[in-house]
Amino acid sequence: MAEVAQQEDWHLREDRGPGVWHAGERQVQERVMGTRLAKNYREKVGAFIRRRMPQQHVEFFQEANWLVVSTLDEDGHPRASLVQQTERGQDLFRGADDGSAFALRESGFLHGDQTRANALRPGGKLGILGIQLTTRRRNRVNGTVQRLADGHVHVEVDASFGNCPKYIQGREMTLLDQLPRKGSVVTHTTGFGAFRQWFERADTFFIASGNSANGVDASHRGGPVGFLKMDEGASKLRFPDYSGNGFFNTLGNITLDPRVSLLLIDFASGDILQVAGRATISFVKDKDLPGSERTVEVAIERLDHLTGVLAWKFSDEVDRSPFNPPATADEGDLLEVIGVEQETHDVRTIYLRAPRPVIYHPGQYASFFVTAGGETFTRAWTLSSTAHEGPGGDEEFAITVKNKSGGAVSPLLHNDAKLSALEIRLAGVEGEFTLPPEGPDPGKAVVFAAAGSGFTPVMSVLRRLVAGQSVAHPPVVVFLSVQTADDIIFVEELQILARLASDRLMIVVSLTRETQISARARSAHPGMHLSPGRVSKELVAQALSNLPPDAVQALYVCGPTAFADGFQAIFRQVHVPDRVVTESFDY
């Protein structure tokens, strides 16, 4: 899956020990995928798990004003909580230059919260989830506590990896003028029903799981209001497990140790709820929880209510995630399939018509509800067409979809008979893989990098940038990584664009399964620079050799997380872009 030369800190996790696929994760993966597919999957995605944080993640965490943390109580029970800035510009998180360690500011732990004492134990396990509700970015890092020094808890990294933006509800937040000095904690071991409304109006919570042997994880869960349910006896909570990245960190932990902790934030008051309990997993879809692939039930044992501890206020407006499952199967505008074009052996473009104009920007993606055989799936695909300029929107647009082996939906889109029987509805459009509203600077270069079908948003933007009438055309360099020349999507259109803008457009294609490029292949792809093997520093340097070091205004990268991180690491050794925009599809 990763189309970038492996870095030393990337590794496959196959044996037991810190940062590996442990027995619980493997068990859930094999139950869901089957033994053979699960093993192949682990081999493909193992490069996503690192023993060092890539520079992009270090910068991400250092910019954070709050983080979700998971620790272990003295009895080994996981606990989910927060650390936060209490003044602007405070270094809540400090990452080592090589990404091998990080430090959390001790004063960032909440007043009265047991998490602080947990985190101060040398040798203890700690998990961090960084999440930006405004941009829907999130990354995770787990580690082992080393020491307390200079007002910070110092932690050695065991595992670092990115997470997809699915199911994150968008919210703005601001630092309070009057900061909390001392909060209160009330512990409940009965009477959990008093918090029923809090649970059932939630659209977001966090869950801590794990143990001292395998480490602890802090994970996000989001969905439509009502996706977290309390039973009639007010002793259990139930929530769906949606389609995700296939790591199954939380479910794998629960398989080995059922103890969990849920963290809920009352975004209106700023109060916090920590729920300790024991979880069980049902691998049967729950008709009362739309979109569920599995279901988790938590028997509540203890509830800690923290008040007056947050230094931040959240906005009342909520931008619901377009990935949220539909409450009913008839949500969204019904679309008509008006055409199909086969791009490669496993990629096709599907042309759709909506009952009313759709407004979108080149590079954005849309969420869809796809109903087949009475079952509704939620999927997101890039709008591979390029929107007409102007405010009116387009009734007709296109998506370009790769046929994913074993997938529930993409094989149906690649079968003409089954495609005609599908009900496809548009849920919404979003995404930030777009040109700036004011347009690009015509004097500085724009660089794109994509792997495989990650080229679809790049092509949408490229059309506007190179062929658009109202956008001044800066120098453009495109890096595309595919297995063979036959896997280049939009190949004929790319050749046309290369002819139209030969003086200002360079297209570099890395063929990862080729050791050399034949004269026949080169002649069949005019305007493209074909290169054997994976993207390298030397290839990037050569392609950008005519540009001064500060001449790149933006770098756009789309593809699997391993590709995106690897390409940026290589690119920063050659150039430092003014702006970096990434999009990942590791789910």
Coordinates of C-alpha atoms in Angstrom, one line a residue:
M1 CA 0.0 0.0 0.0
A2 CA 2.8 2.4 0.8
E3 CA 4.5 3.6 -2.4
V4 CA 7.5 5.3 -0.8
A5 CA 10.9 3.8 0.1
Q6 CA 10.7 2.3 3.6
Q7 CA 12.1 4.5 6.4
E8 CA 14.1 2.9 9.2
D9 CA 11.5 3.5 11.8
W10 CA 8.7 1.8 9.8
H11 CA 8.2 -1.8 10.8
L12 CA 5.8 -4.7 10.6
R13 CA 4.3 -5.8 13.9
E14 CA 4.1 -9.6 13.9
D15 CA 5.6 -10.7 17.2
R16 CA 4.5 -10.0 20.8
G17 CA 6.1 -7.1 22.6
P18 CA 5.8 -3.3 22.7
G19 CA 4.1 -1.8 19.7
V20 CA 3.1 -5.1 18.0
W21 CA -0.1 -6.7 16.8
H22 CA -1.0 -8.5 20.0
A23 CA -3.1 -11.7 20.2
G24 CA -6.4 -9.8 20.8
E25 CA -6.0 -7.6 17.7
R26 CA -5.1 -10.6 15.5
Q27 CA -8.0 -12.6 16.8
V28 CA -10.6 -9.8 16.0
Q29 CA -8.9 -9.1 12.6
E30 CA -9.1 -12.8 11.7
R31 CA -12.7 -13.2 12.8
V32 CA -13.8 -10.2 10.7
M33 CA -11.6 -10.7 7.6
G34 CA -10.6 -14.3 7.7
T35 CA -7.2 -15.7 8.5
R36 CA -5.6 -15.2 5.1
L37 CA -6.9 -11.7 4.4
A38 CA -6.1 -10.6 7.9
K39 CA -2.5 -11.7 7.6
N40 CA -2.2 -10.0 4.2
Y41 CA -3.7 -6.9 5.7
R42 CA -1.3 -6.8 8.6
E43 CA 1.6 -7.0 6.2
K44 CA 0.2 -4.1 4.1
V45 CA -0.6 -1.8 7.0
G46 CA 2.3 -2.6 9.3
A47 CA 4.3 0.3 7.9
F48 CA 1.7 2.7 9.4
I49 CA 2.8 1.7 12.9
R50 CA 6.1 3.4 13.9
R51 CA 8.3 3.4 16.9
R52 CA 9.0 7.1 16.2
M53 CA 6.7 9.9 15.5
P54 CA 7.1 11.4 12.0
Q55 CA 7.8 15.1 12.0
Q56 CA 4.3 15.8 10.8
H57 CA 2.9 14.1 13.9
V58 CA 5.3 15.9 16.3
E59 CA 4.2 19.2 14.9
F60 CA 0.5 18.2 15.1
F61 CA 0.8 17.3 18.8
Q62 CA 2.8 20.4 19.6
E63 CA 0.1 22.6 18.2
A64 CA -2.6 20.9 20.3
N65 CA -4.3 22.8 23.0
W66 CA -5.9 19.7 24.5
L67 CA -5.3 15.9 24.2
V68 CA -7.2 12.8 25.2
V69 CA -5.1 10.5 27.5
S70 CA -5.4 7.0 28.7
T71 CA -3.6 5.6 31.7
L72 CA -4.0 2.7 34.1
D73 CA -5.3 3.0 37.7
E74 CA -3.4 1.2 40.5
D75 CA -5.7 -1.8 40.0
G76 CA -4.9 -1.9 36.3
H77 CA -8.2 -0.5 35.1
P78 CA -7.9 1.9 32.1
R79 CA -8.9 5.5 32.7
A80 CA -9.7 8.0 29.9
S81 CA -9.2 11.7 30.6
L82 CA -7.8 15.0 29.1
V83 CA -4.8 17.2 29.4
Q84 CA -5.1 20.8 28.4
Q85 CA -3.4 24.1 28.0
T86 CA -4.4 26.6 30.7
E87 CA -2.8 29.6 29.0
R88 CA -2.2 30.5 25.4
G89 CA 1.1 29.5 23.9
Q90 CA 1.8 26.9 26.7
D91 CA 3.9 23.9 25.6
L92 CA 1.4 21.2 26.5
F93 CA 3.3 18.6 24.4
R94 CA 7.0 18.6 23.6
G95 CA 8.3 16.0 21.1
A96 CA 11.9 14.9 20.7
D97 CA 13.6 15.9 17.5
D98 CA 13.9 12.3 16.3
G99 CA 10.3 11.5 17.4
S100 CA 11.4 8.8 19.8
A101 CA 10.0 10.4 22.9
F102 CA 7.6 13.2 24.1
A103 CA 6.8 15.1 27.2
L104 CA 3.5 16.2 28.7
R105 CA 3.2 19.3 30.9
E106 CA 2.3 18.1 34.4
S107 CA 0.0 21.1 35.1
G108 CA -2.1 20.2 32.0
F109 CA -3.7 17.3 33.9
L110 CA -7.2 18.0 35.3
H111 CA -7.6 19.1 38.9
G112 CA -8.7 16.2 41.1
D113 CA -8.3 13.6 38.3
Q114 CA -6.6 10.3 39.1
T115 CA -5.0 10.4 35.7
R116 CA -2.2 12.6 37.0
A117 CA -1.1 10.1 39.6
N118 CA -1.3 7.3 37.1
A119 CA 0.9 9.2 34.6
L120 CA 3.6 9.9 37.2
R121 CA 4.4 6.3 37.8
P122 CA 7.7 5.4 36.0
G123 CA 7.2 2.3 33.8
G124 CA 3.5 3.0 33.5
K125 CA 1.7 2.9 30.1
L126 CA 0.2 6.0 28.6
G127 CA -1.8 6.5 25.4
I128 CA -2.4 9.8 23.6
L129 CA -5.1 10.8 21.1
G130 CA -4.6 14.1 19.4
I131 CA -7.8 15.3 17.7
Q132 CA -8.7 18.6 16.0
L133 CA -12.4 18.9 15.9
T134 CA -12.3 21.9 13.5
T135 CA -10.2 20.1 10.8
R136 CA -11.1 16.5 11.7
R137 CA -7.5 15.5 11.9
R138 CA -6.4 12.9 14.5
N139 CA -3.2 11.0 15.3
R140 CA -2.3 8.6 18.1
V141 CA 0.9 7.8 20.1
N142 CA 1.4 5.3 22.8
G143 CA 4.3 5.0 25.1
T144 CA 6.0 4.1 28.4
V145 CA 6.5 6.7 31.2
Q146 CA 10.2 7.2 31.9
R147 CA 10.4 10.0 34.5
L148 CA 9.0 13.3 35.8
A149 CA 11.4 16.2 35.2
D150 CA 11.2 20.0 34.6
G151 CA 7.5 20.0 35.1
H152 CA 6.8 17.4 32.4
V153 CA 6.0 13.7 32.3
H154 CA 8.6 12.2 29.9
V155 CA 7.4 9.2 27.8
E156 CA 9.3 6.9 25.4
V157 CA 7.3 6.1 22.2
D158 CA 6.1 2.5 21.7
A159 CA 3.8 3.1 18.7
S160 CA 2.8 6.1 16.6
F161 CA 0.2 6.1 13.8
G162 CA -2.5 8.2 12.1
N163 CA -6.2 7.8 12.2
C164 CA -8.8 8.7 9.5
P165 CA -11.3 11.6 9.9
K166 CA -14.4 9.5 10.0
Y167 CA -17.3 10.2 12.4
I168 CA -15.7 13.3 13.9
Q169 CA -18.2 16.1 14.6
G170 CA -16.8 19.5 13.8
R171 CA -16.7 22.0 16.7
E172 CA -14.9 25.3 17.4
M173 CA -13.3 26.0 20.8
T174 CA -11.9 29.0 22.7
L175 CA -9.9 29.5 25.8
L176 CA -12.0 30.7 28.7
D177 CA -11.3 34.2 30.1
Q178 CA -11.7 32.9 33.7
L179 CA -9.6 29.7 33.9
P180 CA -10.5 26.9 36.3
R181 CA -8.5 26.8 39.5
K182 CA -10.0 23.9 41.3
G183 CA -12.8 21.5 40.1
S184 CA -14.7 18.9 41.9
V185 CA -15.1 15.1 41.4
V186 CA -18.1 13.2 42.5
T187 CA -17.9 9.4 42.3
H188 CA -21.1 7.3 41.7
T189 CA -21.4 3.5 42.1
T190 CA -25.2 3.5 41.7
G191 CA -27.9 5.8 40.3
F192 CA -26.4 5.9 36.8
G193 CA -29.8 6.6 35.3
A194 CA -29.5 10.2 36.4
F195 CA -27.0 10.6 33.5
R196 CA -29.2 9.0 30.9
Q197 CA -29.9 12.2 28.9
W198 CA -26.2 13.0 28.9
F199 CA -25.4 9.6 27.3
E200 CA -28.2 9.6 24.8
R201 CA -27.7 13.1 23.5
A202 CA -24.0 12.4 22.9
D203 CA -22.5 12.4 19.4
T204 CA -18.9 12.0 20.6
F205 CA -17.0 10.1 23.3
F206 CA -13.6 8.6 23.9
I207 CA -12.7 5.1 25.1
A208 CA -9.5 3.9 26.9
S209 CA -8.6 0.2 26.8
G210 CA -5.6 -2.1 27.4
N211 CA -3.4 -3.3 30.2
S212 CA 0.2 -3.2 31.5
A213 CA 1.3 -6.0 29.2
N214 CA 0.1 -4.6 25.9
G215 CA -0.1 -0.9 26.7
V216 CA -3.2 1.4 26.6
D217 CA -5.0 3.1 23.8
A218 CA -7.1 6.2 23.7
S219 CA -9.6 6.1 20.9
H220 CA -12.4 8.3 19.5
R221 CA -16.0 7.3 18.9
G222 CA -18.5 9.5 17.0
G223 CA -21.8 9.1 15.3
P224 CA -25.3 10.6 15.1
V225 CA -27.0 11.7 18.3
G226 CA -28.4 8.6 20.0
F227 CA -25.7 6.2 18.8
L228 CA -24.8 5.7 22.5
K229 CA -27.7 4.0 24.3
M230 CA -28.4 3.1 27.9
D231 CA -30.5 0.1 28.8
E232 CA -33.8 0.3 30.7
G233 CA -32.1 -0.8 33.9
A234 CA -29.6 2.1 33.6
S235 CA -26.7 -0.4 34.2
K236 CA -25.3 -0.8 30.7
L237 CA -24.3 1.3 27.7
R238 CA -24.3 0.0 24.1
F239 CA -22.7 1.6 21.0
P240 CA -22.0 0.5 17.4
D241 CA -18.6 -0.3 16.0
Y242 CA -18.5 1.3 12.5
S243 CA -16.3 0.5 9.6
G244 CA -12.8 1.8 10.4
N245 CA -9.1 1.3 9.7
G246 CA -9.2 -2.5 10.4
F247 CA -6.5 -2.2 13.2
F248 CA -9.1 -3.2 15.9
N249 CA -7.0 -1.8 18.7
T250 CA -9.9 -1.2 21.1
L251 CA -11.8 -4.4 20.3
G252 CA -8.5 -6.4 20.4
N253 CA -7.8 -4.9 23.9
I254 CA -11.3 -5.8 25.1
T255 CA -10.8 -9.4 23.8
L256 CA -7.8 -9.8 26.2
D257 CA -9.1 -7.6 29.0
P258 CA -12.7 -6.4 29.2
R259 CA -12.0 -3.4 31.4
V260 CA -12.6 0.0 29.7
S261 CA -13.2 3.6 30.5
L262 CA -15.4 6.0 28.5
L263 CA -14.9 9.8 28.6
L264 CA -17.8 12.1 27.7
I265 CA -17.6 15.9 27.5
D266 CA -20.7 18.0 28.0
F267 CA -19.9 20.5 25.3
A268 CA -22.4 22.9 26.7
S269 CA -21.3 23.1 30.4
G270 CA -17.7 21.8 30.1
D271 CA -18.3 19.0 32.6
I272 CA -16.7 15.6 32.1
L273 CA -17.9 12.1 32.8
Q274 CA -15.6 9.1 33.2
V275 CA -17.3 5.8 33.1
A276 CA -15.5 2.7 34.3
G277 CA -16.9 -0.7 33.3
R278 CA -16.4 -4.1 31.6
A279 CA -17.1 -4.5 27.9
T280 CA -18.4 -7.3 25.7
I281 CA -18.4 -7.5 21.9
S282 CA -21.2 -8.8 19.7
F283 CA -20.2 -9.6 16.1
V284 CA -23.8 -9.3 15.0
K285 CA -25.1 -6.2 13.4
D286 CA -27.7 -4.4 15.5
K287 CA -30.8 -3.1 13.6
D288 CA -31.4 -0.5 16.2
L289 CA -27.9 1.0 15.6
P290 CA -27.8 1.9 11.8
G291 CA -24.4 1.4 10.3
S292 CA -23.1 -1.0 13.0
E293 CA -20.7 -3.7 11.9
R294 CA -20.5 -4.9 15.5
T295 CA -21.8 -3.8 18.9
V296 CA -20.0 -3.1 22.2
E297 CA -21.9 -3.3 25.5
V298 CA -20.4 -1.8 28.7
A299 CA -21.6 -2.9 32.1
I300 CA -21.1 0.2 34.2
E301 CA -19.2 -0.2 37.5
R302 CA -18.3 3.4 38.5
L303 CA -18.9 6.9 37.2
D304 CA -16.8 10.0 38.0
H305 CA -18.4 13.4 37.4
L306 CA -15.8 16.2 37.0
T307 CA -17.1 19.7 37.1
G308 CA -15.3 23.1 36.7
V309 CA -12.1 21.6 35.3
L310 CA -12.1 22.6 31.6
A311 CA -10.2 25.7 30.5
W312 CA -11.9 25.6 27.1
K313 CA -15.4 26.4 25.8
F314 CA -16.9 24.6 22.8
S315 CA -19.2 26.3 20.3
D316 CA -22.9 25.6 20.1
E317 CA -22.8 24.9 16.4
V318 CA -21.9 21.4 15.3
D319 CA -20.8 20.3 11.9
R320 CA -22.0 16.7 11.8
S321 CA -19.7 14.3 10.1
P322 CA -20.7 13.3 6.6
F323 CA -19.7 9.7 7.5
N324 CA -22.3 9.4 10.1
P325 CA -24.7 6.5 9.2
P326 CA -28.2 7.6 8.1
A327 CA -31.0 7.5 10.6
T328 CA -33.1 6.2 7.8
A329 CA -32.3 4.7 4.4
D330 CA -34.1 7.5 2.5
E331 CA -31.8 10.3 3.6
G332 CA -30.1 12.4 0.9
D333 CA -30.8 13.2 -2.7
L334 CA -31.4 10.2 -4.9
L335 CA -28.9 10.1 -7.7
E336 CA -29.2 8.7 -11.3
V337 CA -26.3 6.8 -12.9
I338 CA -25.9 8.4 -16.4
G339 CA -22.6 6.8 -17.6
V340 CA -19.6 4.7 -16.8
E341 CA -16.0 4.9 -18.1
Q342 CA -13.4 2.2 -17.3
E343 CA -10.1 3.9 -16.5
T344 CA -7.9 0.9 -15.7
H345 CA -8.6 -2.8 -15.0
D346 CA -9.8 -2.0 -11.5
V347 CA -10.7 1.7 -11.5
R348 CA -13.8 3.1 -13.2
T349 CA -15.5 6.5 -13.3
I350 CA -19.2 6.7 -12.7
Y351 CA -21.2 9.7 -13.9
L352 CA -24.1 10.8 -11.7
R353 CA -27.0 13.2 -12.0
A354 CA -28.6 14.9 -8.9
P355 CA -32.2 16.3 -8.8
R356 CA -30.7 19.7 -7.9
P357 CA -27.3 21.4 -8.4
V358 CA -24.4 20.3 -6.2
I359 CA -22.0 22.9 -5.1
Y360 CA -18.4 21.8 -4.6
H361 CA -14.8 22.8 -5.1
P362 CA -12.3 20.8 -7.1
G363 CA -10.6 18.2 -4.8
Q364 CA -13.5 17.8 -2.3
Y365 CA -15.1 14.5 -1.5
A366 CA -18.8 13.5 -1.0
S367 CA -20.5 11.1 1.3
F368 CA -23.1 8.7 -0.1
F369 CA -25.7 6.3 1.2
V370 CA -25.7 3.2 -0.9
T371 CA -28.5 0.7 -0.5
A372 CA -28.2 -2.8 -1.8
G373 CA -30.4 -5.8 -1.0
G374 CA -32.1 -3.9 1.8
E375 CA -28.9 -2.9 3.5
T376 CA -27.6 0.7 3.6
F377 CA -23.9 1.5 3.6
T378 CA -22.2 4.9 4.1
R379 CA -19.2 5.6 1.8
A380 CA -17.1 8.6 0.8
W381 CA -15.5 9.1 -2.6
T382 CA -13.7 12.1 -4.2
L383 CA -15.7 14.0 -6.8
S384 CA -13.3 13.3 -9.6
S385 CA -15.1 15.7 -11.9
T386 CA -14.1 19.4 -11.8
A387 CA -16.9 21.8 -10.8
H388 CA -17.8 24.6 -13.2
E389 CA -16.7 28.0 -12.0
G390 CA -19.4 30.1 -10.5
P391 CA -21.9 29.8 -7.7
G392 CA -24.6 27.8 -9.4
G393 CA -23.3 24.3 -8.9
D394 CA -23.6 21.3 -11.2
E395 CA -26.4 18.7 -11.4
E396 CA -24.0 16.2 -13.1
F397 CA -20.7 15.1 -11.5
A398 CA -18.5 12.0 -11.3
I399 CA -16.8 9.7 -8.8
T400 CA -13.8 7.5 -9.6
V401 CA -13.8 4.2 -7.6
K402 CA -11.2 1.4 -7.3
N403 CA -12.6 -2.1 -7.1
K404 CA -11.6 -3.2 -3.6
S405 CA -11.2 -6.9 -3.3
G406 CA -13.6 -8.2 -0.6
G407 CA -15.4 -4.8 -0.3
A408 CA -19.1 -4.6 0.3
V409 CA -19.8 -1.8 -2.1
S410 CA -17.1 -1.1 -4.7
P411 CA -17.5 -4.6 -6.4
L412 CA -21.2 -3.6 -6.9
L413 CA -20.2 -0.4 -8.7
H414 CA -17.9 -2.4 -11.0
N415 CA -20.7 -4.8 -12.0
D416 CA -23.0 -3.2 -14.5
A417 CA -26.0 -5.4 -13.7
K418 CA -25.6 -4.8 -9.9
L419 CA -24.9 -1.1 -10.4
S420 CA -28.2 -0.5 -12.1
A421 CA -30.0 -2.0 -9.1
L422 CA -28.3 0.2 -6.5
E423 CA -30.0 3.1 -4.8
I424 CA -27.3 5.8 -4.4
R425 CA -28.0 9.0 -2.4
L426 CA -25.8 12.0 -1.8
A427 CA -25.4 12.9 1.9
G428 CA -23.1 15.9 1.7
V429 CA -19.8 17.4 0.4
E430 CA -16.7 18.5 2.3
G431 CA -12.9 18.4 2.3
E432 CA -10.0 20.8 2.3
F433 CA -7.9 19.3 -0.5
T434 CA -8.7 22.5 -2.5
L435 CA -7.0 25.6 -3.9
P436 CA -7.1 28.6 -1.6
P437 CA -10.1 30.9 -2.1
E438 CA -7.9 33.8 -3.3
G439 CA -6.2 31.4 -5.8
P440 CA -2.6 30.4 -6.0
D441 CA 0.4 32.7 -6.3
P442 CA 1.4 32.5 -10.0
G443 CA 5.0 33.1 -9.1
K444 CA 5.6 30.1 -6.9
A445 CA 5.2 26.4 -7.7
V446 CA 2.4 24.0 -6.6
V447 CA 3.5 20.4 -6.0
F448 CA 1.1 17.4 -6.0
A449 CA 1.9 13.8 -4.8
A450 CA -0.5 10.9 -5.0
A451 CA -0.4 7.1 -4.8
G452 CA -2.8 5.0 -6.9
S453 CA -6.4 6.1 -6.7
G454 CA -5.3 9.0 -4.4
F455 CA -4.8 10.8 -7.7
T456 CA -8.5 11.4 -8.1
P457 CA -8.7 14.7 -6.1
V458 CA -5.3 15.8 -7.6
M459 CA -6.8 15.4 -11.1
S460 CA -9.9 17.4 -10.1
V461 CA -7.7 20.3 -8.8
L462 CA -5.2 20.0 -11.7
R463 CA -7.8 20.6 -14.3
R464 CA -8.8 23.9 -12.7
L465 CA -5.2 24.9 -12.1
V466 CA -3.9 24.1 -15.5
A467 CA -6.9 24.6 -17.8
G468 CA -9.1 26.9 -15.7
Q469 CA -9.8 30.3 -17.2
S470 CA -9.9 32.5 -14.1
V471 CA -6.9 31.1 -12.2
A472 CA -3.4 32.3 -13.0
H473 CA -1.3 29.2 -13.7
P474 CA 1.8 28.8 -11.5
P475 CA 4.5 26.2 -12.2
V476 CA 3.1 22.7 -11.3
V477 CA 4.9 19.5 -10.5
V478 CA 3.0 16.2 -10.1
F479 CA 4.4 13.0 -8.5
L480 CA 2.2 10.0 -9.2
S481 CA 3.1 6.6 -7.7
V482 CA 1.5 3.5 -9.2
Q483 CA 2.5 -0.2 -9.7
T484 CA 2.7 -0.2 -13.5
A485 CA 2.0 2.2 -16.4
D486 CA -1.4 0.4 -17.0
D487 CA -2.5 1.7 -13.5
I488 CA -2.3 5.4 -14.4
I489 CA -5.8 6.7 -14.3
F490 CA -6.9 9.6 -16.5
V491 CA -3.8 8.8 -18.6
E492 CA -5.1 10.3 -21.9
E493 CA -6.3 13.5 -20.2
L494 CA -3.0 13.8 -18.4
Q495 CA -1.2 13.7 -21.8
I496 CA -3.5 16.4 -23.1
L497 CA -2.8 18.7 -20.1
A498 CA 1.0 18.0 -20.5
R499 CA 0.8 19.2 -24.1
L500 CA -1.3 22.3 -23.2
A501 CA 1.1 23.4 -20.5
S502 CA 4.4 21.8 -21.3
D503 CA 6.4 24.8 -20.1
R504 CA 4.7 24.9 -16.7
L505 CA 3.6 21.3 -15.9
M506 CA 5.9 18.4 -15.1
I507 CA 4.4 14.9 -14.5
V508 CA 6.7 12.4 -12.8
V509 CA 5.3 8.8 -12.6
S510 CA 7.0 6.2 -10.3
L511 CA 6.3 2.7 -11.4
T512 CA 6.9 0.7 -8.2
R513 CA 6.9 -2.8 -9.9
E514 CA 9.3 -1.9 -12.7
T515 CA 13.1 -2.1 -12.5
Q516 CA 13.6 -0.3 -15.8
I517 CA 11.5 1.7 -18.3
S518 CA 11.3 0.5 -21.9
A519 CA 11.5 2.8 -24.8
R520 CA 8.0 1.6 -25.8
A521 CA 6.6 2.7 -22.5
R522 CA 8.2 6.1 -22.7
S523 CA 6.9 6.7 -26.3
A524 CA 3.4 5.6 -25.2
H525 CA 3.3 8.2 -22.4
P526 CA 4.3 11.5 -24.0
G527 CA 4.7 14.4 -21.6
M528 CA 5.3 12.1 -18.6
H529 CA 8.6 11.3 -17.0
L530 CA 8.5 7.6 -16.1
S531 CA 10.8 6.4 -13.4
P532 CA 11.3 2.8 -12.1
G533 CA 10.9 1.9 -8.4
R534 CA 9.6 4.0 -5.5
V535 CA 9.8 7.7 -4.9
S536 CA 13.2 8.8 -3.7
K537 CA 14.9 11.9 -2.5
E538 CA 17.0 11.9 -5.6
L539 CA 13.9 11.7 -7.9
V540 CA 12.3 14.6 -6.0
A541 CA 15.5 16.7 -6.1
Q542 CA 15.9 16.1 -9.8
A543 CA 12.3 17.1 -10.6
L544 CA 12.6 20.3 -8.6
S545 CA 16.2 21.2 -9.5
N546 CA 15.2 24.3 -11.4
L547 CA 13.3 25.7 -8.4
P548 CA 14.9 27.7 -5.6
P549 CA 14.4 26.2 -2.0
D550 CA 11.7 28.7 -1.1
A551 CA 9.8 28.6 -4.4
V552 CA 7.1 26.0 -3.4
Q553 CA 3.9 27.7 -2.2
A554 CA 2.0 24.5 -1.5
L555 CA 2.4 20.7 -1.3
Y556 CA -0.7 18.6 -1.8
V557 CA -0.4 14.9 -0.8
C558 CA -3.1 12.2 -1.2
G559 CA -2.8 8.5 -0.5
P560 CA -2.3 6.0 2.3
T561 CA -0.8 7.5 5.5
A562 CA 2.5 5.7 5.0
F563 CA 2.8 7.3 1.6
A564 CA 1.8 10.7 2.7
D565 CA 4.2 10.8 5.7
G566 CA 7.0 9.2 3.7
F567 CA 6.7 11.6 0.8
Q568 CA 6.6 14.6 3.1
A569 CA 9.7 13.4 4.9
I570 CA 11.6 13.1 1.6
F571 CA 10.2 16.4 0.3
R572 CA 11.3 18.4 3.3
Q573 CA 14.9 17.3 2.7
V574 CA 14.7 19.1 -0.6
H575 CA 12.2 22.0 -0.2
V576 CA 10.2 23.6 2.6
P577 CA 6.7 24.4 1.3
D578 CA 4.7 27.4 2.6
R579 CA 1.6 25.2 3.0
V580 CA 1.0 21.4 3.2
V581 CA -2.4 19.8 2.5
T582 CA -2.9 16.1 3.0
E583 CA -5.7 13.6 2.5
S584 CA -5.7 10.0 3.5
F585 CA -7.9 7.0 2.7
D586 CA -6.7 4.4 5.2
Y587 CA -10.2 3.2 5.9

